[in-house]
Each structure stands twice: as C-alpha cells, then as structure tokens.
Amino acid sequence: MTLTCTKTYFDVPFAHRQHLHDGHCSFVHGHNWDIRVTFGCERTDENGFVVDFGKLKFLKAWIEENLDHACALSRGDPLARKLVAAAPEAWKVYYCDECSCEGLARELFGVFDALVRRETGSRAFVVSVEVSEDKKNSAAFSR
Ligand SMILES: [Zn+2]
C-alpha cells in the first residue's frame, strides 16, 4: 500500500533536439514544459503528509538551476559539443542520456527520486514523473 501525492511544475521553458529524428524534431526547439511529480511513502510524516509541499523548494531550485532556459542535449548527439563550443556563452546545457520526452521523464525520475530520498531520510520517494512538452504530448516514467 502506497499513499501518493502530486505536484506539477508548470511552464518550465527549455529547448531540446532529437538528433536522430528524420523530421523537424532534429532542429533545436523549445517548449514550456510541465513536469508532474508523484511522490509516495509507506508512512506519512507527523502532519499526515506524503511530502510537505512547502518543503519541496529543493526540487524547484534544481529545475531552475538545471532546466530553466537551458537546452537539453543527448550525450550521444554528435553535434552537441560542436554547437556549444561555437559560442559557449550562448548556452546553458543539460546533458542527459536521451532528451526525448520519454528520456527526460526517466532522467528526471532518477534525479528527483534521489533528492526526495535524501531530503526525507528515505521515508518518501518518487513514484512517477510525467513530462509534457505541450497540451497534447507527454511521457511518463514510473517504478
Ligand atoms: Zn520537442
């Protein structure tokens, strides 16, 4: 039995590029992403919360530091280093295994789960992360 609660970070602006795509997704382009995080626990805190929404500033700070106005690039993108090296001051890059919607959901799951476990002494954890690039398209990763 796992209790859950959910928080959504709306309109996080960042870019990405699908370097293997045979269409327009291979161009660097941006979205205002929504990141929906579902938390779980086996036992609640002293307030009866899965996580205290007021004490999740570390997640917001991580998003602002790493994704806000960044460009997510896949480590395997053969042009990534070349693009950034051409004008390093123009880029805030977040390198990940795969910067597709699906890849970002998996990536953020790993990052957020580790942060939540650290902050709660492993009392709480992340159950799923859903990433939406717009109103129509999203992907999720869950344990
Ligand atoms: Zn896109």
PDB file of C-alpha atoms and ligand atoms in Angstrom:
ATOM      1  CA  MET A   1       0.000   0.000   0.000  1.00  0.00           C
ATOM      2  CA  THR A   2       1.482   3.305  -1.057  1.00  0.00           C
ATOM      3  CA  LEU A   3      -0.013   6.734  -0.396  1.00  0.00           C
ATOM      4  CA  THR A   4       0.762   9.287  -3.093  1.00  0.00           C
ATOM      5  CA  CYS A   5       0.521  12.998  -3.734  1.00  0.00           C
ATOM      6  CA  THR A   6       1.403  15.027  -6.805  1.00  0.00           C
ATOM      7  CA  LYS A   7       2.997  18.358  -7.584  1.00  0.00           C
ATOM      8  CA  THR A   8       3.237  19.946 -11.012  1.00  0.00           C
ATOM      9  CA  TYR A   9       5.815  22.483 -12.119  1.00  0.00           C
ATOM     10  CA  PHE A  10       4.154  24.389 -14.958  1.00  0.00           C
ATOM     11  CA  ASP A  11       5.679  26.189 -17.924  1.00  0.00           C
ATOM     12  CA  VAL A  12       9.362  25.439 -17.482  1.00  0.00           C
ATOM     13  CA  PRO A  13      10.971  26.888 -20.621  1.00  0.00           C
ATOM     14  CA  PHE A  14      13.782  24.876 -22.146  1.00  0.00           C
ATOM     15  CA  ALA A  15      14.878  23.569 -25.511  1.00  0.00           C
ATOM     16  CA  HIS A  16      15.918  20.205 -26.846  1.00  0.00           C
ATOM     17  CA  ARG A  17      16.813  18.476 -30.093  1.00  0.00           C
ATOM     18  CA  GLN A  18      16.156  14.941 -31.304  1.00  0.00           C
ATOM     19  CA  HIS A  19      19.351  14.402 -33.238  1.00  0.00           C
ATOM     20  CA  LEU A  20      18.235  11.068 -34.770  1.00  0.00           C
ATOM     21  CA  HIS A  21      14.751  12.215 -35.830  1.00  0.00           C
ATOM     22  CA  ASP A  22      14.103  12.354 -39.565  1.00  0.00           C
ATOM     23  CA  GLY A  23      11.796  15.367 -39.254  1.00  0.00           C
ATOM     24  CA  HIS A  24      11.659  18.802 -37.715  1.00  0.00           C
ATOM     25  CA  CYS A  25      12.334  17.482 -34.189  1.00  0.00           C
ATOM     26  CA  SER A  26      16.023  17.360 -35.120  1.00  0.00           C
ATOM     27  CA  PHE A  27      16.136  21.164 -35.038  1.00  0.00           C
ATOM     28  CA  VAL A  28      16.838  22.854 -31.710  1.00  0.00           C
ATOM     29  CA  HIS A  29      13.416  23.991 -30.493  1.00  0.00           C
ATOM     30  CA  GLY A  30      11.768  24.850 -27.221  1.00  0.00           C
ATOM     31  CA  HIS A  31       8.648  24.098 -25.225  1.00  0.00           C
ATOM     32  CA  ASN A  32       7.145  25.369 -22.000  1.00  0.00           C
ATOM     33  CA  TRP A  33       7.305  22.015 -20.275  1.00  0.00           C
ATOM     34  CA  ASP A  34       5.085  20.820 -17.446  1.00  0.00           C
ATOM     35  CA  ILE A  35       6.741  18.409 -15.017  1.00  0.00           C
ATOM     36  CA  ARG A  36       4.345  16.381 -12.884  1.00  0.00           C
ATOM     37  CA  VAL A  37       5.933  14.530  -9.983  1.00  0.00           C
ATOM     38  CA  THR A  38       4.053  11.899  -7.958  1.00  0.00           C
ATOM     39  CA  PHE A  39       5.510  11.133  -4.543  1.00  0.00           C
ATOM     40  CA  GLY A  40       4.878   8.066  -2.447  1.00  0.00           C
ATOM     41  CA  CYS A  41       5.558   6.804   1.049  1.00  0.00           C
ATOM     42  CA  GLU A  42       4.839   3.842   3.274  1.00  0.00           C
ATOM     43  CA  ARG A  43       4.259   6.062   6.318  1.00  0.00           C
ATOM     44  CA  THR A  44       3.309   9.736   6.375  1.00  0.00           C
ATOM     45  CA  ASP A  45       5.132  12.469   8.286  1.00  0.00           C
ATOM     46  CA  GLU A  46       3.907  13.958  11.574  1.00  0.00           C
ATOM     47  CA  ASN A  47       1.371  16.090   9.648  1.00  0.00           C
ATOM     48  CA  GLY A  48      -0.051  13.145   7.759  1.00  0.00           C
ATOM     49  CA  PHE A  49       1.671  14.289   4.554  1.00  0.00           C
ATOM     50  CA  VAL A  50       3.403  12.124   1.982  1.00  0.00           C
ATOM     51  CA  VAL A  51       5.662  15.129   1.380  1.00  0.00           C
ATOM     52  CA  ASP A  52       5.226  18.665   2.673  1.00  0.00           C
ATOM     53  CA  PHE A  53       4.527  20.746  -0.463  1.00  0.00           C
ATOM     54  CA  GLY A  54       6.024  23.733   1.322  1.00  0.00           C
ATOM     55  CA  LYS A  55       9.318  21.934   1.745  1.00  0.00           C
ATOM     56  CA  LEU A  56       9.960  20.994  -1.865  1.00  0.00           C
ATOM     57  CA  LYS A  57      11.977  24.093  -2.655  1.00  0.00           C
ATOM     58  CA  PHE A  58      14.963  21.872  -3.383  1.00  0.00           C
ATOM     59  CA  LEU A  59      13.123  20.441  -6.424  1.00  0.00           C
ATOM     60  CA  LYS A  60      12.138  23.881  -7.715  1.00  0.00           C
ATOM     61  CA  ALA A  61      15.712  25.057  -7.174  1.00  0.00           C
ATOM     62  CA  TRP A  62      17.074  22.056  -9.085  1.00  0.00           C
ATOM     63  CA  ILE A  63      14.705  22.730 -12.002  1.00  0.00           C
ATOM     64  CA  GLU A  64      15.626  26.420 -12.082  1.00  0.00           C
ATOM     65  CA  GLU A  65      19.331  25.712 -11.897  1.00  0.00           C
ATOM     66  CA  ASN A  66      19.430  22.900 -14.461  1.00  0.00           C
ATOM     67  CA  LEU A  67      16.492  23.229 -16.882  1.00  0.00           C
ATOM     68  CA  ASP A  68      15.080  26.758 -16.855  1.00  0.00           C
ATOM     69  CA  HIS A  69      16.174  28.466 -20.106  1.00  0.00           C
ATOM     70  CA  ALA A  70      18.529  25.549 -20.808  1.00  0.00           C
ATOM     71  CA  CYS A  71      18.882  23.258 -23.798  1.00  0.00           C
ATOM     72  CA  ALA A  72      18.638  19.540 -23.101  1.00  0.00           C
ATOM     73  CA  LEU A  73      21.007  17.624 -25.360  1.00  0.00           C
ATOM     74  CA  SER A  74      21.631  13.900 -25.584  1.00  0.00           C
ATOM     75  CA  ARG A  75      25.146  12.789 -24.696  1.00  0.00           C
ATOM     76  CA  GLY A  76      25.202  10.818 -27.944  1.00  0.00           C
ATOM     77  CA  ASP A  77      24.334  13.823 -30.101  1.00  0.00           C
ATOM     78  CA  PRO A  78      27.328  14.152 -32.439  1.00  0.00           C
ATOM     79  CA  LEU A  79      26.768  17.907 -32.880  1.00  0.00           C
ATOM     80  CA  ALA A  80      26.176  18.811 -29.239  1.00  0.00           C
ATOM     81  CA  ARG A  81      29.762  19.643 -28.225  1.00  0.00           C
ATOM     82  CA  LYS A  82      30.374  21.405 -31.544  1.00  0.00           C
ATOM     83  CA  LEU A  83      27.291  23.620 -31.190  1.00  0.00           C
ATOM     84  CA  VAL A  84      28.138  24.615 -27.638  1.00  0.00           C
ATOM     85  CA  ALA A  85      31.840  25.134 -28.377  1.00  0.00           C
ATOM     86  CA  ALA A  86      30.970  27.599 -31.178  1.00  0.00           C
ATOM     87  CA  ALA A  87      29.503  30.083 -28.672  1.00  0.00           C
ATOM     88  CA  PRO A  88      29.697  28.743 -25.114  1.00  0.00           C
ATOM     89  CA  GLU A  89      28.255  31.912 -23.595  1.00  0.00           C
ATOM     90  CA  ALA A  90      25.003  31.406 -25.534  1.00  0.00           C
ATOM     91  CA  TRP A  91      24.230  28.027 -23.977  1.00  0.00           C
ATOM     92  CA  LYS A  92      23.014  26.614 -20.717  1.00  0.00           C
ATOM     93  CA  VAL A  93      23.129  22.912 -21.485  1.00  0.00           C
ATOM     94  CA  TYR A  94      21.641  19.987 -19.651  1.00  0.00           C
ATOM     95  CA  TYR A  95      23.231  16.780 -20.922  1.00  0.00           C
ATOM     96  CA  CYS A  96      21.241  13.579 -20.476  1.00  0.00           C
ATOM     97  CA  ASP A  97      21.130  10.081 -21.943  1.00  0.00           C
ATOM     98  CA  GLU A  98      18.134  10.874 -24.165  1.00  0.00           C
ATOM     99  CA  CYS A  99      16.439  14.250 -24.367  1.00  0.00           C
ATOM    100  CA  SER A 100      13.167  12.931 -25.800  1.00  0.00           C
ATOM    101  CA  CYS A 101      10.068  13.454 -23.687  1.00  0.00           C
ATOM    102  CA  GLU A 102      10.408   9.809 -22.590  1.00  0.00           C
ATOM    103  CA  GLY A 103      14.107  10.143 -21.904  1.00  0.00           C
ATOM    104  CA  LEU A 104      13.572  13.293 -19.851  1.00  0.00           C
ATOM    105  CA  ALA A 105      10.857  11.590 -17.794  1.00  0.00           C
ATOM    106  CA  ARG A 106      13.281   8.756 -16.980  1.00  0.00           C
ATOM    107  CA  GLU A 107      16.152  11.162 -16.334  1.00  0.00           C
ATOM    108  CA  LEU A 108      14.123  13.388 -14.009  1.00  0.00           C
ATOM    109  CA  PHE A 109      12.720  10.380 -12.192  1.00  0.00           C
ATOM    110  CA  GLY A 110      16.245   9.319 -11.248  1.00  0.00           C
ATOM    111  CA  VAL A 111      17.304  12.807 -10.201  1.00  0.00           C
ATOM    112  CA  PHE A 112      14.157  13.636  -8.225  1.00  0.00           C
ATOM    113  CA  ASP A 113      13.889  10.253  -6.536  1.00  0.00           C
ATOM    114  CA  ALA A 114      17.444  10.602  -5.198  1.00  0.00           C
ATOM    115  CA  LEU A 115      16.753  14.163  -3.982  1.00  0.00           C
ATOM    116  CA  VAL A 116      13.463  13.255  -2.287  1.00  0.00           C
ATOM    117  CA  ARG A 117      15.005  10.233  -0.579  1.00  0.00           C
ATOM    118  CA  ARG A 118      17.925  12.373   0.619  1.00  0.00           C
ATOM    119  CA  GLU A 119      15.645  15.122   1.953  1.00  0.00           C
ATOM    120  CA  THR A 120      13.227  12.752   3.709  1.00  0.00           C
ATOM    121  CA  GLY A 121      15.696  10.182   5.018  1.00  0.00           C
ATOM    122  CA  SER A 122      14.174   7.724   2.517  1.00  0.00           C
ATOM    123  CA  ARG A 123      10.740   7.978   4.157  1.00  0.00           C
ATOM    124  CA  ALA A 124       9.320   9.280   0.854  1.00  0.00           C
ATOM    125  CA  PHE A 125      10.251   8.577  -2.762  1.00  0.00           C
ATOM    126  CA  VAL A 126       9.168   9.355  -6.295  1.00  0.00           C
ATOM    127  CA  VAL A 127       6.558   7.063  -7.839  1.00  0.00           C
ATOM    128  CA  SER A 128       6.404   8.670 -11.274  1.00  0.00           C
ATOM    129  CA  VAL A 129       7.435  11.669 -13.322  1.00  0.00           C
ATOM    130  CA  GLU A 130       5.311  12.840 -16.234  1.00  0.00           C
ATOM    131  CA  VAL A 131       6.799  15.353 -18.634  1.00  0.00           C
ATOM    132  CA  SER A 132       4.563  17.293 -21.053  1.00  0.00           C
ATOM    133  CA  GLU A 133       6.060  19.286 -23.887  1.00  0.00           C
ATOM    134  CA  ASP A 134       2.680  20.849 -24.661  1.00  0.00           C
ATOM    135  CA  LYS A 135      -1.032  20.228 -24.060  1.00  0.00           C
ATOM    136  CA  LYS A 136      -1.057  17.236 -26.410  1.00  0.00           C
ATOM    137  CA  ASN A 137       2.149  15.320 -25.850  1.00  0.00           C
ATOM    138  CA  SER A 138       3.592  13.813 -22.711  1.00  0.00           C
ATOM    139  CA  ALA A 139       5.554  10.821 -21.473  1.00  0.00           C
ATOM    140  CA  ALA A 140       5.937   9.275 -18.051  1.00  0.00           C
ATOM    141  CA  PHE A 141       8.357   7.058 -16.210  1.00  0.00           C
ATOM    142  CA  SER A 142       7.321   5.160 -13.110  1.00  0.00           C
ATOM    143  CA  ARG A 143       8.739   2.423 -10.963  1.00  0.00           C
TER     144      ARG A 143
HETATM  145 ZN    ZN B   1      10.183  18.963 -28.755  1.00  0.00          ZN
END
